[in-house]
PDB file of C-alpha atoms and ligand atoms in Angstrom:
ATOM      1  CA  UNK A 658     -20.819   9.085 -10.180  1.00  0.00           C
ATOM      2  CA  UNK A 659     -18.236  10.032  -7.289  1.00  0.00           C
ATOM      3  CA  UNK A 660     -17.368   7.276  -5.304  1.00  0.00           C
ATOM      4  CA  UNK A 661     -17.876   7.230  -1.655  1.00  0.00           C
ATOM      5  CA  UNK A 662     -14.768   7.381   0.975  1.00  0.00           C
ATOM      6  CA  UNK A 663     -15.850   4.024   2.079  1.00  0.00           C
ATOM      7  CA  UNK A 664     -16.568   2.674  -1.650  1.00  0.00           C
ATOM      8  CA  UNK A 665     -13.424   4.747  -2.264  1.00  0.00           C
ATOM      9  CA  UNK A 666     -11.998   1.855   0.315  1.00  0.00           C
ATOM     10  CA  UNK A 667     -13.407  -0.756  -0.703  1.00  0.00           C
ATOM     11  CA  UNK A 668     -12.375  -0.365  -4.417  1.00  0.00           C
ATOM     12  CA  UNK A 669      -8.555   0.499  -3.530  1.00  0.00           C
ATOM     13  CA  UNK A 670      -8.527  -2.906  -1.666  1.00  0.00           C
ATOM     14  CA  UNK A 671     -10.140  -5.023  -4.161  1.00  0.00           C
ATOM     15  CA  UNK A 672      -7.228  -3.447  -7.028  1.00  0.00           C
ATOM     16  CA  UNK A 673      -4.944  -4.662  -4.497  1.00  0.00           C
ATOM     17  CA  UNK A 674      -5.997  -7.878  -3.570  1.00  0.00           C
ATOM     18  CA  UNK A 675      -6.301  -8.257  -7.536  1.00  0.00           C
ATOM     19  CA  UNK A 676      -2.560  -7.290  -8.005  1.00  0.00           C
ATOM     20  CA  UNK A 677      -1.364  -9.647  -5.662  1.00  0.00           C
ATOM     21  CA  UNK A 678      -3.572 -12.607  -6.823  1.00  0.00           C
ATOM     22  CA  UNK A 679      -2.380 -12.579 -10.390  1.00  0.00           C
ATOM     23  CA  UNK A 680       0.573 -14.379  -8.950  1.00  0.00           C
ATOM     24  CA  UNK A 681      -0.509 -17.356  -7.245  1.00  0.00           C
ATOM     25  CA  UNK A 682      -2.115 -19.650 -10.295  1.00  0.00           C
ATOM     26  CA  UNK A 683      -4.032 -21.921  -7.107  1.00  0.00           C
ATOM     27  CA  UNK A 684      -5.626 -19.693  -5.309  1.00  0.00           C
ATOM     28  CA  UNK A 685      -5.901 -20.365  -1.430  1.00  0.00           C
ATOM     29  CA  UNK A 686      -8.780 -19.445   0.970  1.00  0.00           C
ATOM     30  CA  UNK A 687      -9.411 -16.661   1.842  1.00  0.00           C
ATOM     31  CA  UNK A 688      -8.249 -15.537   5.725  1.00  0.00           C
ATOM     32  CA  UNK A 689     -10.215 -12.367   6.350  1.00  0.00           C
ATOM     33  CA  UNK A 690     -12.473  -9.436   5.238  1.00  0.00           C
ATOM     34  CA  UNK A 691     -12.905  -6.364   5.355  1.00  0.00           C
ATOM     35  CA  UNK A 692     -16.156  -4.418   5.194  1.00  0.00           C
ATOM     36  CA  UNK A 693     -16.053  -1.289   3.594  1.00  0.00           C
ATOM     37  CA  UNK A 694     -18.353   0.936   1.286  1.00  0.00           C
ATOM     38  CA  UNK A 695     -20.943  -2.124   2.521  1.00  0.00           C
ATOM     39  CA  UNK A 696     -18.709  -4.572   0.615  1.00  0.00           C
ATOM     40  CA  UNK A 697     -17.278  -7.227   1.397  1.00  0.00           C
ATOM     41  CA  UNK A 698     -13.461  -7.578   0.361  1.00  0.00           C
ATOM     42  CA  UNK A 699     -12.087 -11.035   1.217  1.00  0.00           C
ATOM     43  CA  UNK A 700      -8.622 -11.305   1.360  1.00  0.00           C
ATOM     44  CA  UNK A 701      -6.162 -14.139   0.902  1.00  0.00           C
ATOM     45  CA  UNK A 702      -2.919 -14.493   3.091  1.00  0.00           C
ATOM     46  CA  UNK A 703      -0.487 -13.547   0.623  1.00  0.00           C
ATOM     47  CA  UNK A 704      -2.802 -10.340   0.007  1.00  0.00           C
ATOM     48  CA  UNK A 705      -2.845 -10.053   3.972  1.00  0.00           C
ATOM     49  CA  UNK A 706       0.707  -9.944   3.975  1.00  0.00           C
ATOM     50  CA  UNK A 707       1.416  -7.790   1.570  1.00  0.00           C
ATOM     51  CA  UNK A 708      -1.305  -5.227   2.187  1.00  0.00           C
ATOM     52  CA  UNK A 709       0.214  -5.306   5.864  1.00  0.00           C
ATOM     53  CA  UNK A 710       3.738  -4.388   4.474  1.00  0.00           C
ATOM     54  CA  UNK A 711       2.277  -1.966   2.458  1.00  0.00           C
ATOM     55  CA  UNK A 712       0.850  -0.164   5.322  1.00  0.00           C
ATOM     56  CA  UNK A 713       4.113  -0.330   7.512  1.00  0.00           C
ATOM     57  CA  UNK A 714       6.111   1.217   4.922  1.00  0.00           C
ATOM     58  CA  UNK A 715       3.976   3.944   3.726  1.00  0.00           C
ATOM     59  CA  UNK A 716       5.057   7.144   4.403  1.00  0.00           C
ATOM     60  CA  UNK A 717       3.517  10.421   4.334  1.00  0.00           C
ATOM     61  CA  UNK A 718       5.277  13.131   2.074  1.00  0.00           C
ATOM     62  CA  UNK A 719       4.496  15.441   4.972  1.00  0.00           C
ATOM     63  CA  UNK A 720       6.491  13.835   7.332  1.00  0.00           C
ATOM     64  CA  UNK A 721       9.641  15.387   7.729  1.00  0.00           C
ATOM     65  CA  UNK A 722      11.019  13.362  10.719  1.00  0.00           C
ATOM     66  CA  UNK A 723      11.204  14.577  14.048  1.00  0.00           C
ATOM     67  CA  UNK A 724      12.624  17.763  15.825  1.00  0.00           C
ATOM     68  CA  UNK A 725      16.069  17.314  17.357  1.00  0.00           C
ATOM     69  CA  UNK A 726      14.727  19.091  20.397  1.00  0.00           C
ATOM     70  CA  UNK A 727      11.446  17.794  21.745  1.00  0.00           C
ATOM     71  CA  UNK A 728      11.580  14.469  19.049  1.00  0.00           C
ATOM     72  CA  UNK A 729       7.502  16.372  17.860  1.00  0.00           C
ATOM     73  CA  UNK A 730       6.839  14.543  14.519  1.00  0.00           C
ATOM     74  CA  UNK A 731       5.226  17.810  12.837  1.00  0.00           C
ATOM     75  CA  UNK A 732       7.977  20.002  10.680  1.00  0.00           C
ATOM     76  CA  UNK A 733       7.203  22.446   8.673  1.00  0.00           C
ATOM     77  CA  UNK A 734       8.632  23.075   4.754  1.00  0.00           C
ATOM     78  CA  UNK A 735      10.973  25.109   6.774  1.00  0.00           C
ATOM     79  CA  UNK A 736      11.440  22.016   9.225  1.00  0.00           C
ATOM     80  CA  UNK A 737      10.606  24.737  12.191  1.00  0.00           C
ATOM     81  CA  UNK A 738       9.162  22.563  14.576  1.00  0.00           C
ATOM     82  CA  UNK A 739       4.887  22.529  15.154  1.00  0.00           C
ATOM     83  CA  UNK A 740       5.338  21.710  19.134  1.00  0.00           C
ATOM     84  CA  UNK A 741       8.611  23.312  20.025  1.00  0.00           C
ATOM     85  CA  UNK A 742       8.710  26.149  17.152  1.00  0.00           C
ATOM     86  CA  UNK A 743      12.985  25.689  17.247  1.00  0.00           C
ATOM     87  CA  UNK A 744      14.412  24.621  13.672  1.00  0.00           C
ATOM     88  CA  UNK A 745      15.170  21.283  13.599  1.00  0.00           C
ATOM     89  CA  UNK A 746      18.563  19.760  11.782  1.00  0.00           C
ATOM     90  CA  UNK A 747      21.111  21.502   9.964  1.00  0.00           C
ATOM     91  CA  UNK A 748      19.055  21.991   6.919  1.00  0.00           C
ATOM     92  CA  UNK A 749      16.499  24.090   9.599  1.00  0.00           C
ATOM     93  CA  UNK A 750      18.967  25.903  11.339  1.00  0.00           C
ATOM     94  CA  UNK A 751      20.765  26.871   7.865  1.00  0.00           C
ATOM     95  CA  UNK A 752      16.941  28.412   6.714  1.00  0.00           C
ATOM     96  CA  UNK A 753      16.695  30.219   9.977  1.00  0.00           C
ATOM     97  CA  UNK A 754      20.300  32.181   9.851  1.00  0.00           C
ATOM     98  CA  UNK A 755      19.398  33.104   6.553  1.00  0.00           C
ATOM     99  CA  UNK A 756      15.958  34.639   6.770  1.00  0.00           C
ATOM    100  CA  UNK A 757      17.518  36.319  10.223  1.00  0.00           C
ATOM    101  CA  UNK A 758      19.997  37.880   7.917  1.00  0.00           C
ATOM    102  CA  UNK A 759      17.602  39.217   5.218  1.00  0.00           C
ATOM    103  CA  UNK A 760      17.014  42.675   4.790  1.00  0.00           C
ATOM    104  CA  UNK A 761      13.939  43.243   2.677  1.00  0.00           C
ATOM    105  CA  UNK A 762      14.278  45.623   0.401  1.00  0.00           C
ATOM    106  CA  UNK A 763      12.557  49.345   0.774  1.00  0.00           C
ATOM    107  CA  UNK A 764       9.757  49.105  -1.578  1.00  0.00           C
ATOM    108  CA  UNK A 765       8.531  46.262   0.259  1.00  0.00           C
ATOM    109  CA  UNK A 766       6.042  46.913   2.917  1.00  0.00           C
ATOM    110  CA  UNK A 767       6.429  45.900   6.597  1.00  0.00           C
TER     111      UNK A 767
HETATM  112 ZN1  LIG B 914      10.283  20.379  18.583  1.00  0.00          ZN
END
């Protein structure tokens, strides 16, 4: 049976927590929970800590950076800008003098 999003949660953050335990042989108290899935997931500092860095330093493979022009965080594939529509860094403004200087070719249709 499928997992819930929220036992999804809760399951991602007890693997965690587990991963990080394995090295501290005396395990300390635990310094918070979180309820998810209606679980509860206590979690030691060192797990705190880490899960914290974790989250700071995730990125998403969508994010592209931001536009040179209006500093909008949402580039396309062809890092054209979602707010601004302009290309955005050299790599952008190489894809756009390209496809301006494409001719399709006649079989294709319009
Ligand atoms: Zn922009």
């Amino acid at each position: 049976m499928a997992l819930s999003p929220s036992e999804q949660v809760a399951a991602a953050l007890r693997e965690f927590a587990g991963r990080i335990d394995v090295f501290d042989p005396l395990p300390g108290a635990h310094v918070a929970e979180v309820q998810a899935g209606g679980q509860t997931v206590p979690l030691r500092a060192p797990v705190v800590r880490a899960l914290a860095e974790a989250l700071r330093a995730y990125q998403d493979p969508r994010d592209r950076g931001t536009c040179d022009h209006c500093g909008g965080p949402r580039l396309d594939d062809n890092f054209v800008c979602a707010d601004c529509g302009r290309p955005s860094g050299v790599f952008g403004r190489l894809l756009q003098e390209r496809a301006s200087r494409f001719d399709p070719p006649a079989e294709l249709p319009d």
